[in-house]
């Protein structure tokens, strides 16, 4: 049986003088091996993409992290050089994709930059260089060469009992996650419910209020250890089941039957 397909908006990267539409392999691997879905990388065009033409052909939306930041003009702020690097083509693709997926009830999992885009797409704002604020931890990517160490699970996060995220993870309370971000949700969008926070108050997970389907964002990176970490694996399993159900294929167990 063919796997359902999820849309993942590309980043714009310049490699050897050429412009590439690119996505990190770790998201595609977690989608395929744990959520058991295929990924369609959506090209990022600054003048936008045929969003509904894409969504007509997929069964879910997965929004990846990125070293770039959402442009502050999209949440009513003046952009400063320090707010970059930017990727306006990614912004122009990802935000409408998020909005339309929620409107259409298409399962949505938003990770790191993705939760920030989700918040901005629904009317919220972001804070930059959060580590410079009093009492805040340093959530930034560890300055080490090995990616396994960059994505090391190292930070406690508290998941609200009875939340959507708790339901998908199969647990609530204290979990351990990785952390690679300089920005975070400042003003939470009206339609988002905060479902997990770090000890310094940083918002680590949200769900869309009254969503018609799976619609959550996390500030950490479940994709990186999705095959081995229980919490990460549970979230990708739940996302994959929501995608299969949306596609009419039922849950993993039903699909395997
Ligand atoms: N740029 C935003 C989002 C951070 C994010 O998505 N990090 C993923 C890792 C990116 C990398 O490999 O550098 C922020 O900094 O808050």
XYZ file of C-alpha atoms and ligand atoms in Angstrom:
273
model
C 0.000 0.000 0.000
C 1.500 3.392 -0.974
C 2.473 5.572 1.954
C 0.609 8.814 2.588
C 2.511 11.968 1.640
C 3.260 15.022 3.786
C 4.305 18.432 2.502
C 7.489 19.965 3.930
C 8.383 23.540 2.877
C 11.965 23.922 1.645
C 14.586 26.368 2.809
C 16.472 28.440 0.248
C 20.187 27.668 0.306
C 23.005 28.917 -1.953
C 25.452 26.149 -2.781
C 28.375 26.788 -5.162
C 26.657 29.922 -6.446
C 23.410 28.129 -7.253
C 20.113 28.529 -5.392
C 18.741 25.303 -3.963
C 15.379 24.449 -2.417
C 16.535 22.196 0.422
C 15.309 20.261 3.455
C 17.311 18.552 6.219
C 17.455 14.764 5.872
C 16.658 14.171 9.563
C 13.013 15.255 9.020
C 12.566 13.090 5.944
C 14.074 10.076 7.707
C 11.882 10.475 10.808
C 8.814 10.870 8.597
C 9.629 7.766 6.584
C 10.944 5.439 9.271
C 8.826 6.422 12.285
C 5.710 8.195 11.021
C 5.821 5.874 8.002
C 4.904 8.638 5.559
C 6.652 9.996 2.471
C 7.702 13.631 2.256
C 7.104 16.038 -0.627
C 9.509 18.979 -0.374
C 7.547 22.073 -1.357
C 9.627 24.584 -3.374
C 9.939 27.955 -1.612
C 9.038 30.882 -3.898
C 8.951 34.460 -2.606
C 5.843 35.190 -4.644
C 4.160 32.243 -2.926
C 3.221 28.769 -4.099
C -0.025 27.221 -5.257
C -0.777 26.244 -1.662
C -4.129 24.572 -2.262
C -2.767 22.734 -5.307
C -0.141 21.250 -2.958
C -2.581 20.531 -0.138
C -4.999 18.816 -2.561
C -2.254 16.212 -3.104
C -0.953 15.536 0.424
C -2.236 13.995 3.623
C -0.261 16.051 6.142
C 2.129 18.962 6.658
C 5.486 18.760 8.434
C 7.319 22.053 9.107
C 11.041 21.713 9.791
C 13.481 23.764 11.777
C 16.030 26.085 10.210
C 18.894 28.337 11.211
C 17.012 31.233 9.610
C 14.454 33.361 11.423
C 10.931 34.439 10.494
C 11.121 38.007 9.169
C 10.030 40.405 11.965
C 7.852 42.393 9.537
C 5.515 39.391 9.553
C 4.731 40.025 13.197
C 4.717 43.810 13.077
C 8.325 44.468 14.072
C 11.112 46.453 12.422
C 13.839 44.062 11.238
C 17.318 44.537 12.674
C 20.435 42.988 11.168
C 20.800 40.909 14.344
C 17.360 39.352 13.751
C 18.695 37.437 10.746
C 19.547 35.403 8.828
C 16.227 35.519 6.979
C 14.580 33.294 4.347
C 11.652 35.249 2.877
C 10.850 32.531 0.346
C 10.498 29.995 3.169
C 8.275 32.456 5.076
C 6.125 33.050 1.964
C 5.582 29.313 1.558
C 5.415 28.016 5.110
C 3.030 30.514 6.701
C 0.239 30.112 4.088
C 0.780 26.329 4.129
C 0.243 26.329 7.905
C -2.836 28.554 7.712
C -4.508 26.525 4.954
C -3.660 23.163 6.546
C -5.412 24.307 9.731
C -8.383 25.676 7.725
C -8.710 22.371 5.827
C -8.142 20.082 8.839
C -4.954 18.544 7.418
C -2.637 17.082 10.110
C 0.170 19.518 10.981
C 3.377 19.015 12.961
C 5.551 22.143 13.306
C 9.095 21.846 14.692
C 11.376 24.590 16.061
C 11.221 27.294 13.381
C 7.953 25.600 12.588
C 6.334 26.396 15.958
C 7.514 29.988 15.549
C 5.965 30.127 12.074
C 2.767 28.568 13.442
C 2.573 31.293 16.082
C 3.211 34.099 13.576
C 0.840 32.576 11.020
C -1.959 32.760 13.611
C -1.152 36.290 14.788
C 1.450 35.879 17.514
C 4.905 37.419 17.919
C 8.446 36.200 18.578
C 11.265 37.223 20.899
C 14.863 37.181 19.654
C 18.085 36.271 21.465
C 16.091 34.968 24.404
C 19.253 33.844 26.172
C 20.162 37.529 26.688
C 17.068 38.159 28.798
C 17.414 38.006 32.602
C 16.735 34.569 34.093
C 16.658 32.836 30.730
C 18.645 29.761 29.828
C 20.817 29.454 26.762
C 18.639 27.429 24.377
C 21.001 27.893 21.462
C 22.540 25.131 19.395
C 25.594 23.860 21.336
C 28.798 25.081 19.678
C 30.206 21.614 18.944
C 31.201 19.948 15.636
C 29.259 16.688 16.017
C 25.543 16.865 15.142
C 24.643 14.171 17.698
C 26.092 16.477 20.367
C 24.338 19.549 18.876
C 21.022 17.696 19.131
C 21.819 16.115 22.504
C 18.804 15.666 24.777
C 19.687 18.048 27.609
C 16.755 20.172 28.791
C 13.730 19.443 30.998
C 10.317 20.469 29.672
C 7.037 20.210 31.538
C 4.059 18.876 29.570
C 0.609 19.841 30.809
C -1.591 16.986 31.948
C -4.588 16.430 29.674
C -3.040 18.430 26.803
C -2.986 17.352 23.146
C 0.770 16.937 23.351
C 0.414 14.776 26.478
C -2.083 12.648 24.586
C 0.282 12.239 21.629
C 3.330 11.570 23.807
C 1.360 9.210 26.033
C 2.543 11.060 29.136
C 2.622 14.433 30.915
C 4.932 16.102 33.412
C 8.700 16.330 33.034
C 10.346 15.138 29.819
C 13.843 15.692 28.463
C 14.366 17.316 25.064
C 17.057 18.902 22.921
C 17.297 22.633 22.288
C 18.690 24.596 19.330
C 17.045 28.003 19.116
C 17.689 31.708 19.756
C 14.085 32.806 19.314
C 10.856 31.773 21.013
C 7.168 32.618 21.167
C 6.660 36.019 22.820
C 2.938 36.789 22.438
C 1.036 33.556 21.907
C -1.394 33.651 18.997
C -5.061 33.743 20.125
C -5.774 30.343 18.633
C -2.852 28.555 20.277
C -2.840 26.814 23.651
C 0.478 26.572 25.473
C 0.961 22.913 26.413
C 4.578 22.658 27.562
C 7.154 25.033 28.963
C 10.786 25.003 30.047
C 11.785 25.870 33.618
C 12.638 29.435 32.501
C 9.125 29.849 31.058
C 10.076 29.367 27.420
C 7.103 28.007 25.476
C 8.069 24.554 24.232
C 4.811 23.191 22.780
C 1.459 24.505 21.602
C -1.702 23.098 20.085
C -4.244 24.805 17.833
C -7.472 25.450 19.757
C -10.508 23.790 18.125
C -8.314 22.228 15.441
C -10.112 19.776 13.157
C -7.129 17.426 13.247
C -3.658 16.870 14.700
C -2.203 20.409 14.885
C 0.721 20.954 17.235
C 4.059 22.703 17.351
C 7.129 21.909 19.420
C 10.221 24.029 19.988
C 12.489 21.009 20.394
C 13.604 18.480 17.748
C 11.789 15.144 18.000
C 12.843 14.234 14.458
C 16.495 13.906 15.351
C 16.107 10.977 17.784
C 12.733 9.756 16.477
C 13.961 6.171 16.039
C 15.479 5.817 19.491
C 13.955 8.297 21.955
C 10.599 7.212 23.391
C 9.084 10.713 23.541
C 10.285 11.642 20.058
C 9.069 8.364 18.595
C 5.628 8.696 20.196
C 5.070 12.122 18.612
C 6.025 10.930 15.130
C 3.883 7.794 15.541
C 0.906 9.951 16.522
C 1.523 12.298 13.588
C 1.792 9.364 11.184
C -1.451 7.851 12.495
C -3.247 11.183 12.049
C -1.917 11.421 8.491
C -2.997 7.842 7.678
C -6.417 8.433 9.169
C -6.782 11.641 7.139
C -5.722 9.718 4.038
C -8.331 7.064 4.776
C -5.785 4.414 5.595
C -6.418 4.246 9.343
C -3.693 3.901 12.015
C -0.361 2.069 11.626
C -1.827 -1.123 13.061
C -4.860 -0.944 10.783
C -2.677 -0.129 7.759
C -0.423 -3.077 8.557
C -3.348 -5.472 8.890
N 16.089 30.103 13.768
C 15.139 29.866 14.837
C 14.681 28.426 14.801
C 15.788 27.512 15.189
C 15.736 26.144 14.554
O 14.820 25.778 13.823
N 16.801 25.415 14.813
C 17.030 24.155 14.145
C 18.491 23.876 13.978
C 19.022 24.749 12.895
C 20.517 24.594 12.704
O 20.943 23.492 12.330
O 21.207 25.598 12.975
C 15.744 30.171 16.201
O 16.984 30.272 16.282
O 14.985 30.275 17.167
